[in-house]
Amino acid sequence: MPANERARELALAAAQAAADKKAQDIVLLDVGDQLVITDVFLLASAPNERQVIAIVDAIEEKLLELPDKAKPVRREGERAGRWVLLDYIDIVVHVQHSEEREFYALDRLWKDCPTIPFVDRDMATAEARGGAEGPGGEADDAA
């Protein structure tokens, strides 16, 4: 059975929180048809351990701010900061150091599962403005 609406809501909120902390390669996999223990895997990467932890903290804060607050039932890997797993029952969040992401290749392992579309709010806003900003963030008038 595909991911339920609650799982999608949690996954999209968590993905935006990760994007806000500059997570890389954010992917939402609908694993509901393959697993009975969860509906969505969120995969995200960071180039260093401090950023992994910052992304995880931001996700936890964001999901606690939702009207139906969500707290992880399990949290693993925080001490090393290379791969942190947050289990929210409906979704499982994997925030990995870029090297772990490449080595373990969860994306490839679950490639047969459909993805849930996610567009970073900041990217959508920039595209809506036409992407006409120069390197300093100001409109580029050169034509």
GROMACS .gro file of N, CA and C in nm:
model
  429
    1MET      N    1   0.085  -0.118   0.000
    1MET     CA    2   0.000   0.000   0.000
    1MET      C    3   0.089   0.124   0.000
    2PRO      N    4   0.065   0.218  -0.090
    2PRO     CA    5   0.148   0.339  -0.096
    2PRO      C    6   0.140   0.420   0.033
    3ALA      N    7   0.235   0.511   0.048
    3ALA     CA    8   0.242   0.594   0.168
    3ALA      C    9   0.111   0.666   0.194
    4ASN      N   10   0.072   0.670   0.322
    4ASN     CA   11  -0.051   0.740   0.358
    4ASN      C   12  -0.026   0.891   0.364
    5GLU      N   13  -0.133   0.966   0.376
    5GLU     CA   14  -0.124   1.113   0.374
    5GLU      C   15  -0.039   1.166   0.489
    6ARG      N   16  -0.053   1.108   0.607
    6ARG     CA   17   0.026   1.151   0.724
    6ARG      C   18   0.175   1.130   0.697
    7ALA      N   19   0.211   1.018   0.639
    7ALA     CA   20   0.351   0.990   0.608
    7ALA      C   21   0.405   1.092   0.507
    8ARG      N   22   0.326   1.123   0.407
    8ARG     CA   23   0.367   1.222   0.307
    8ARG      C   24   0.385   1.360   0.371
    9GLU      N   25   0.292   1.397   0.459
    9GLU     CA   26   0.300   1.526   0.527
    9GLU      C   27   0.428   1.534   0.611
   10LEU      N   28   0.456   1.431   0.689
   10LEU     CA   29   0.578   1.428   0.771
   10LEU      C   30   0.703   1.432   0.684
   11ALA      N   31   0.702   1.352   0.578
   11ALA     CA   32   0.820   1.345   0.491
   11ALA      C   33   0.849   1.478   0.424
   12LEU      N   34   0.746   1.545   0.375
   12LEU     CA   35   0.767   1.674   0.308
   12LEU      C   36   0.812   1.781   0.406
   13ALA      N   37   0.757   1.781   0.527
   13ALA     CA   38   0.800   1.878   0.629
   13ALA      C   39   0.945   1.851   0.668
   14ALA      N   40   0.980   1.724   0.686
   14ALA     CA   41   1.118   1.688   0.721
   14ALA      C   42   1.214   1.723   0.608
   15ALA      N   43   1.172   1.700   0.484
   15ALA     CA   44   1.258   1.732   0.370
   15ALA      C   45   1.284   1.882   0.362
   16GLN      N   46   1.181   1.963   0.388
   16GLN     CA   47   1.201   2.108   0.383
   16GLN      C   48   1.293   2.153   0.496
   17ALA      N   49   1.278   2.095   0.614
   17ALA     CA   50   1.368   2.129   0.725
   17ALA      C   51   1.512   2.093   0.690
   18ALA      N   52   1.531   1.979   0.625
   18ALA     CA   53   1.666   1.937   0.582
   18ALA      C   54   1.721   2.035   0.477
   19ALA      N   55   1.636   2.072   0.382
   19ALA     CA   56   1.679   2.167   0.278
   19ALA      C   57   1.716   2.302   0.337
   20ASP      N   58   1.641   2.344   0.438
   20ASP     CA   59   1.671   2.471   0.504
   20ASP      C   60   1.809   2.471   0.570
   21LYS      N   61   1.859   2.354   0.604
   21LYS     CA   62   1.992   2.341   0.664
   21LYS      C   63   2.096   2.297   0.561
   22LYS      N   64   2.061   2.315   0.434
   22LYS     CA   65   2.151   2.287   0.322
   22LYS      C   66   2.187   2.140   0.304
   23ALA      N   67   2.093   2.052   0.335
   23ALA     CA   68   2.113   1.910   0.306
   23ALA      C   69   2.124   1.893   0.155
   24GLN      N   70   2.197   1.791   0.114
   24GLN     CA   71   2.218   1.764  -0.027
   24GLN      C   72   2.145   1.636  -0.067
   25ASP      N   73   2.112   1.627  -0.194
   25ASP     CA   74   2.053   1.506  -0.252
   25ASP      C   75   1.936   1.451  -0.169
   26ILE      N   76   1.838   1.534  -0.143
   26ILE     CA   77   1.721   1.491  -0.066
   26ILE      C   78   1.631   1.406  -0.155
   27VAL      N   79   1.601   1.287  -0.108
   27VAL     CA   80   1.516   1.195  -0.183
   27VAL      C   81   1.412   1.137  -0.087
   28LEU      N   82   1.288   1.131  -0.133
   28LEU     CA   83   1.179   1.071  -0.057
   28LEU      C   84   1.134   0.946  -0.133
   29LEU      N   85   1.149   0.831  -0.069
   29LEU     CA   86   1.112   0.705  -0.132
   29LEU      C   87   0.987   0.649  -0.067
   30ASP      N   88   0.888   0.618  -0.149
   30ASP     CA   89   0.764   0.557  -0.100
   30ASP      C   90   0.790   0.406  -0.092
   31VAL      N   91   0.821   0.357   0.027
   31VAL     CA   92   0.854   0.215   0.047
   31VAL      C   93   0.734   0.138   0.104
   32GLY      N   94   0.618   0.200   0.105
   32GLY     CA   95   0.498   0.139   0.164
   32GLY      C   96   0.459   0.006   0.103
   33ASP      N   97   0.483  -0.011  -0.027
   33ASP     CA   98   0.449  -0.138  -0.091
   33ASP      C   99   0.553  -0.246  -0.063
   34GLN      N  100   0.672  -0.206  -0.020
   34GLN     CA  101   0.781  -0.301   0.003
   34GLN      C  102   0.800  -0.339   0.150
   35LEU      N  103   0.764  -0.249   0.239
   35LEU     CA  104   0.785  -0.271   0.383
   35LEU      C  105   0.656  -0.255   0.460
   36VAL      N  106   0.643  -0.328   0.568
   36VAL     CA  107   0.526  -0.309   0.655
   36VAL      C  108   0.561  -0.222   0.775
   37ILE      N  109   0.689  -0.194   0.795
   37ILE     CA  110   0.729  -0.120   0.914
   37ILE      C  111   0.727   0.031   0.896
   38THR      N  112   0.725   0.080   0.773
   38THR     CA  113   0.722   0.224   0.747
   38THR      C  114   0.670   0.250   0.607
   39ASP      N  115   0.636   0.376   0.579
   39ASP     CA  116   0.583   0.413   0.448
   39ASP      C  117   0.683   0.490   0.362
   40VAL      N  118   0.767   0.573   0.425
   40VAL     CA  119   0.857   0.660   0.350
   40VAL      C  120   0.996   0.658   0.411
   41PHE      N  121   1.097   0.651   0.325
   41PHE     CA  122   1.235   0.676   0.363
   41PHE      C  123   1.271   0.815   0.312
   42LEU      N  124   1.325   0.897   0.400
   42LEU     CA  125   1.382   1.024   0.358
   42LEU      C  126   1.533   1.006   0.363
   43LEU      N  127   1.600   1.032   0.252
   43LEU     CA  128   1.746   1.023   0.245
   43LEU      C  129   1.801   1.162   0.220
   44ALA      N  130   1.902   1.201   0.297
   44ALA     CA  131   1.966   1.330   0.279
   44ALA      C  132   2.113   1.317   0.315
   45SER      N  133   2.196   1.403   0.256
   45SER     CA  134   2.340   1.397   0.279
   45SER      C  135   2.392   1.531   0.327
   46ALA      N  136   2.510   1.525   0.388
   46ALA     CA  137   2.583   1.644   0.430
   46ALA      C  138   2.732   1.614   0.420
   47PRO      N  139   2.812   1.718   0.395
   47PRO     CA  140   2.955   1.696   0.375
   47PRO      C  141   3.037   1.674   0.503
   48ASN      N  142   2.977   1.702   0.619
   48ASN     CA  143   3.052   1.682   0.743
   48ASN      C  144   2.959   1.646   0.858
   49GLU      N  145   3.018   1.599   0.967
   49GLU     CA  146   2.941   1.549   1.080
   49GLU      C  147   2.858   1.658   1.147
   50ARG      N  148   2.915   1.777   1.160
   50ARG     CA  149   2.841   1.887   1.225
   50ARG      C  150   2.714   1.921   1.148
   51GLN      N  151   2.724   1.918   1.017
   51GLN     CA  152   2.605   1.950   0.937
   51GLN      C  153   2.503   1.836   0.945
   52VAL      N  154   2.549   1.712   0.951
   52VAL     CA  155   2.457   1.599   0.969
   52VAL      C  156   2.373   1.623   1.094
   53ILE      N  157   2.440   1.656   1.204
   53ILE     CA  158   2.370   1.678   1.331
   53ILE      C  159   2.276   1.798   1.323
   54ALA      N  160   2.320   1.905   1.256
   54ALA     CA  161   2.236   2.024   1.242
   54ALA      C  162   2.109   1.992   1.162
   55ILE      N  163   2.122   1.912   1.058
   55ILE     CA  164   2.008   1.874   0.977
   55ILE      C  165   1.910   1.790   1.060
   56VAL      N  166   1.964   1.695   1.135
   56VAL     CA  167   1.880   1.609   1.219
   56VAL      C  168   1.805   1.693   1.322
   57ASP      N  169   1.876   1.785   1.387
   57ASP     CA  170   1.811   1.872   1.487
   57ASP      C  171   1.699   1.954   1.424
   58ALA      N  172   1.723   2.007   1.304
   58ALA     CA  173   1.622   2.088   1.236
   58ALA      C  174   1.499   2.005   1.201
   59ILE      N  175   1.520   1.882   1.159
   59ILE     CA  176   1.407   1.794   1.126
   59ILE      C  177   1.325   1.766   1.252
   60GLU      N  178   1.392   1.733   1.361
   60GLU     CA  179   1.319   1.706   1.486
   60GLU      C  180   1.239   1.827   1.531
   61GLU      N  181   1.300   1.946   1.524
   61GLU     CA  182   1.230   2.068   1.565
   61GLU      C  183   1.108   2.093   1.477
   62LYS      N  184   1.125   2.079   1.347
   62LYS     CA  185   1.015   2.105   1.254
   62LYS      C  186   0.897   2.011   1.278
   63LEU      N  187   0.926   1.883   1.298
   63LEU     CA  188   0.817   1.787   1.316
   63LEU      C  189   0.748   1.804   1.452
   64LEU      N  190   0.818   1.861   1.548
   64LEU     CA  191   0.754   1.891   1.676
   64LEU      C  192   0.663   2.015   1.667
   65GLU      N  193   0.686   2.099   1.565
   65GLU     CA  194   0.605   2.219   1.546
   65GLU      C  195   0.475   2.192   1.471
   66LEU      N  196   0.463   2.075   1.411
   66LEU     CA  197   0.342   2.043   1.336
   66LEU      C  198   0.221   2.036   1.430
   67PRO      N  199   0.100   2.062   1.378
   67PRO     CA  200  -0.019   2.054   1.462
   67PRO      C  201  -0.031   1.919   1.535
   68ASP      N  202  -0.004   1.810   1.464
   68ASP     CA  203   0.003   1.677   1.527
   68ASP      C  204   0.149   1.645   1.549
   69LYS      N  205   0.201   1.696   1.659
   69LYS     CA  206   0.345   1.683   1.687
   69LYS      C  207   0.395   1.541   1.664
   70ALA      N  208   0.514   1.532   1.609
   70ALA     CA  209   0.575   1.401   1.584
   70ALA      C  210   0.712   1.396   1.653
   71LYS      N  211   0.730   1.292   1.731
   71LYS     CA  212   0.858   1.267   1.797
   71LYS      C  213   0.910   1.131   1.750
   72PRO      N  214   1.040   1.122   1.727
   72PRO     CA  215   1.092   0.991   1.685
   72PRO      C  216   1.080   0.889   1.798
   73VAL      N  217   1.046   0.767   1.760
   73VAL     CA  218   1.039   0.659   1.858
   73VAL      C  219   1.177   0.598   1.877
   74ARG      N  220   1.265   0.624   1.781
   74ARG     CA  221   1.400   0.571   1.790
   74ARG      C  222   1.494   0.666   1.717
   75ARG      N  223   1.613   0.683   1.774
   75ARG     CA  224   1.716   0.769   1.716
   75ARG      C  225   1.847   0.696   1.729
   76GLU      N  226   1.917   0.675   1.618
   76GLU     CA  227   2.042   0.600   1.621
   76GLU      C  228   2.152   0.675   1.547
   77GLY      N  229   2.276   0.656   1.591
   77GLY     CA  230   2.393   0.705   1.520
   77GLY      C  231   2.436   0.846   1.549
   78GLU      N  232   2.371   0.912   1.643
   78GLU     CA  233   2.402   1.054   1.666
   78GLU      C  234   2.543   1.077   1.716
   79ARG      N  235   2.593   0.988   1.798
   79ARG     CA  236   2.724   1.009   1.860
   79ARG      C  237   2.833   1.028   1.755
   80ALA      N  238   2.837   0.942   1.655
   80ALA     CA  239   2.940   0.951   1.551
   80ALA      C  240   2.910   1.061   1.450
   81GLY      N  241   2.782   1.088   1.426
   81GLY     CA  242   2.744   1.195   1.334
   81GLY      C  243   2.770   1.164   1.188
   82ARG      N  244   2.789   1.037   1.155
   82ARG     CA  245   2.814   0.998   1.016
   82ARG      C  246   2.686   0.951   0.947
   83TRP      N  247   2.597   0.892   1.026
   83TRP     CA  248   2.469   0.845   0.973
   83TRP      C  249   2.372   0.843   1.089
   84VAL      N  250   2.276   0.931   1.085
   84VAL     CA  251   2.175   0.937   1.191
   84VAL      C  252   2.042   0.889   1.133
   85LEU      N  253   1.978   0.802   1.207
   85LEU     CA  254   1.848   0.748   1.169
   85LEU      C  255   1.745   0.796   1.270
   86LEU      N  256   1.636   0.853   1.220
   86LEU     CA  257   1.522   0.893   1.302
   86LEU      C  258   1.403   0.811   1.256
   87ASP      N  259   1.344   0.735   1.348
   87ASP     CA  260   1.229   0.651   1.315
   87ASP      C  261   1.103   0.714   1.373
   88TYR      N  262   1.015   0.758   1.283
   88TYR     CA  263   0.887   0.818   1.322
   88TYR      C  264   0.770   0.723   1.295
   89ILE      N  265   0.796   0.596   1.280
   89ILE     CA  266   0.699   0.493   1.244
   89ILE      C  267   0.653   0.510   1.099
   90ASP      N  268   0.583   0.621   1.068
   90ASP     CA  269   0.535   0.644   0.932
   90ASP      C  270   0.649   0.674   0.834
   91ILE      N  271   0.754   0.739   0.884
   91ILE     CA  272   0.870   0.769   0.801
   91ILE      C  273   0.996   0.733   0.879
   92VAL      N  274   1.099   0.700   0.804
   92VAL     CA  275   1.232   0.679   0.862
   92VAL      C  276   1.326   0.774   0.789
   93VAL      N  277   1.393   0.859   0.867
   93VAL     CA  278   1.483   0.960   0.812
   93VAL      C  279   1.626   0.908   0.824
   94HIS      N  280   1.698   0.914   0.713
   94HIS     CA  281   1.840   0.878   0.710
   94HIS      C  282   1.917   1.002   0.668
   95VAL      N  283   1.994   1.060   0.759
   95VAL     CA  284   2.082   1.172   0.724
   95VAL      C  285   2.223   1.117   0.732
   96GLN      N  286   2.291   1.117   0.619
   96GLN     CA  287   2.420   1.052   0.609
   96GLN      C  288   2.529   1.149   0.565
   97HIS      N  289   2.649   1.124   0.615
   97HIS     CA  290   2.768   1.190   0.562
   97HIS      C  291   2.775   1.149   0.415
   98SER      N  292   2.820   1.236   0.330
   98SER     CA  293   2.823   1.208   0.186
   98SER      C  294   2.897   1.078   0.153
   99GLU      N  295   3.004   1.049   0.226
   99GLU     CA  296   3.080   0.926   0.201
   99GLU      C  297   2.997   0.802   0.233
  100GLU      N  298   2.923   0.804   0.343
  100GLU     CA  299   2.835   0.692   0.379
  100GLU      C  300   2.723   0.677   0.277
  101ARG      N  301   2.670   0.787   0.233
  101ARG     CA  302   2.561   0.783   0.134
  101ARG      C  303   2.608   0.713   0.008
  102GLU      N  304   2.727   0.748  -0.037
  102GLU     CA  305   2.780   0.685  -0.157
  102GLU      C  306   2.811   0.537  -0.134
  103PHE      N  307   2.871   0.505  -0.019
  103PHE     CA  308   2.912   0.367   0.009
  103PHE      C  309   2.792   0.273   0.025
  104TYR      N  310   2.695   0.313   0.106
  104TYR     CA  311   2.581   0.225   0.134
  104TYR      C  312   2.474   0.229   0.025
  105ALA      N  313   2.469   0.336  -0.051
  105ALA     CA  314   2.383   0.349  -0.169
  105ALA      C  315   2.238   0.303  -0.146
  106LEU      N  316   2.175   0.357  -0.043
  106LEU     CA  317   2.035   0.322  -0.017
  106LEU      C  318   1.946   0.358  -0.137
  107ASP      N  319   1.982   0.465  -0.207
  107ASP     CA  320   1.906   0.505  -0.326
  107ASP      C  321   1.902   0.390  -0.427
  108ARG      N  322   2.015   0.326  -0.447
  108ARG     CA  323   2.024   0.217  -0.543
  108ARG      C  324   1.952   0.092  -0.490
  109LEU      N  325   1.966   0.068  -0.360
  109LEU     CA  326   1.902  -0.048  -0.299
  109LEU      C  327   1.750  -0.043  -0.313
  110TRP      N  328   1.694   0.076  -0.302
  110TRP     CA  329   1.548   0.094  -0.307
  110TRP      C  330   1.503   0.159  -0.437
  111LYS      N  331   1.581   0.145  -0.544
  111LYS     CA  332   1.553   0.213  -0.671
  111LYS      C  333   1.419   0.175  -0.735
  112ASP      N  334   1.365   0.059  -0.699
  112ASP     CA  335   1.238   0.017  -0.757
  112ASP      C  336   1.118   0.085  -0.691
  113CYS      N  337   1.142   0.154  -0.581
  113CYS     CA  338   1.032   0.223  -0.512
  113CYS      C  339   1.008   0.359  -0.576
  114PRO      N  340   0.882   0.400  -0.585
  114PRO     CA  341   0.854   0.533  -0.641
  114PRO      C  342   0.904   0.644  -0.548
  115THR      N  343   0.937   0.757  -0.607
  115THR     CA  344   0.978   0.872  -0.527
  115THR      C  345   0.857   0.963  -0.506
  116ILE      N  346   0.865   1.039  -0.400
  116ILE     CA  347   0.764   1.140  -0.371
  116ILE      C  348   0.826   1.273  -0.410
  117PRO      N  349   0.762   1.348  -0.500
  117PRO     CA  350   0.821   1.475  -0.545
  117PRO      C  351   0.840   1.573  -0.430
  118PHE      N  352   0.959   1.635  -0.428
  118PHE     CA  353   0.989   1.739  -0.331
  118PHE      C  354   1.067   1.849  -0.401
  119VAL      N  355   1.021   1.973  -0.384
  119VAL     CA  356   1.092   2.089  -0.437
  119VAL      C  357   1.117   2.182  -0.319
  120ASP      N  358   1.245   2.214  -0.298
  120ASP     CA  359   1.284   2.306  -0.192
  120ASP      C  360   1.211   2.439  -0.212
  121ARG      N  361   1.147   2.487  -0.108
  121ARG     CA  362   1.071   2.612  -0.113
  121ARG      C  363   1.158   2.728  -0.162
  122ASP      N  364   1.284   2.735  -0.120
  122ASP     CA  365   1.372   2.843  -0.163
  122ASP      C  366   1.405   2.834  -0.312
  123MET      N  367   1.420   2.712  -0.364
  123MET     CA  368   1.448   2.693  -0.506
  123MET      C  369   1.326   2.735  -0.587
  124ALA      N  370   1.207   2.700  -0.541
  124ALA     CA  371   1.084   2.735  -0.612
  124ALA      C  372   1.065   2.886  -0.614
  125THR      N  373   1.098   2.953  -0.503
  125THR     CA  374   1.087   3.098  -0.496
  125THR      C  375   1.184   3.164  -0.593
  126ALA      N  376   1.309   3.114  -0.599
  126ALA     CA  377   1.409   3.168  -0.690
  126ALA      C  378   1.366   3.149  -0.836
  127GLU      N  379   1.309   3.032  -0.867
  127GLU     CA  380   1.263   3.007  -1.002
  127GLU      C  381   1.144   3.096  -1.037
  128ALA      N  382   1.058   3.121  -0.939
  128ALA     CA  383   0.941   3.207  -0.963
  128ALA      C  384   0.985   3.349  -0.995
  129ARG      N  385   1.098   3.391  -0.936
  129ARG     CA  386   1.151   3.525  -0.963
  129ARG      C  387   1.224   3.528  -1.097
  130GLY      N  388   1.235   3.413  -1.160
  130GLY     CA  389   1.299   3.409  -1.291
  130GLY      C  390   1.446   3.379  -1.284
  131GLY      N  391   1.499   3.357  -1.163
  131GLY     CA  392   1.641   3.325  -1.149
  131GLY      C  393   1.730   3.435  -1.201
  132ALA      N  394   1.681   3.560  -1.200
  132ALA     CA  395   1.755   3.671  -1.257
  132ALA      C  396   1.841   3.744  -1.156
  133GLU      N  397   1.894   3.673  -1.062
  133GLU     CA  398   1.981   3.737  -0.964
  133GLU      C  399   2.126   3.715  -1.001
  134GLY      N  400   2.206   3.817  -0.981
  134GLY     CA  401   2.350   3.806  -1.005
  134GLY      C  402   2.417   3.739  -0.886
  135PRO      N  403   2.550   3.729  -0.888
  135PRO     CA  404   2.622   3.659  -0.780
  135PRO      C  405   2.603   3.724  -0.643
  136GLY      N  406   2.574   3.851  -0.638
  136GLY     CA  407   2.556   3.919  -0.510
  136GLY      C  408   2.413   3.917  -0.461
  137GLY      N  409   2.326   3.849  -0.534
  137GLY     CA  410   2.187   3.839  -0.491
  137GLY      C  411   2.102   3.952  -0.547
  138GLU      N  412   2.164   4.041  -0.628
  138GLU     CA  413   2.089   4.152  -0.685
  138GLU      C  414   2.049   4.119  -0.826
  139ALA      N  415   1.945   4.183  -0.875
  139ALA     CA  416   1.899   4.158  -1.011
  139ALA      C  417   2.011   4.190  -1.109
  140ASP      N  418   2.026   4.108  -1.209
  140ASP     CA  419   2.127   4.124  -1.311
  140ASP      C  420   2.066   4.199  -1.427
  141ASP      N  421   2.107   4.326  -1.446
  141ASP     CA  422   2.048   4.411  -1.551
  141ASP      C  423   2.121   4.398  -1.683
  142ALA      N  424   2.228   4.324  -1.691
  142ALA     CA  425   2.303   4.311  -1.815
  142ALA      C  426   2.220   4.233  -1.917
  143ALA      N  427   2.199   4.293  -2.033
  143ALA     CA  428   2.121   4.223  -2.135
  143ALA      C  429   2.186   4.231  -2.269
   0.00000   0.00000   0.00000
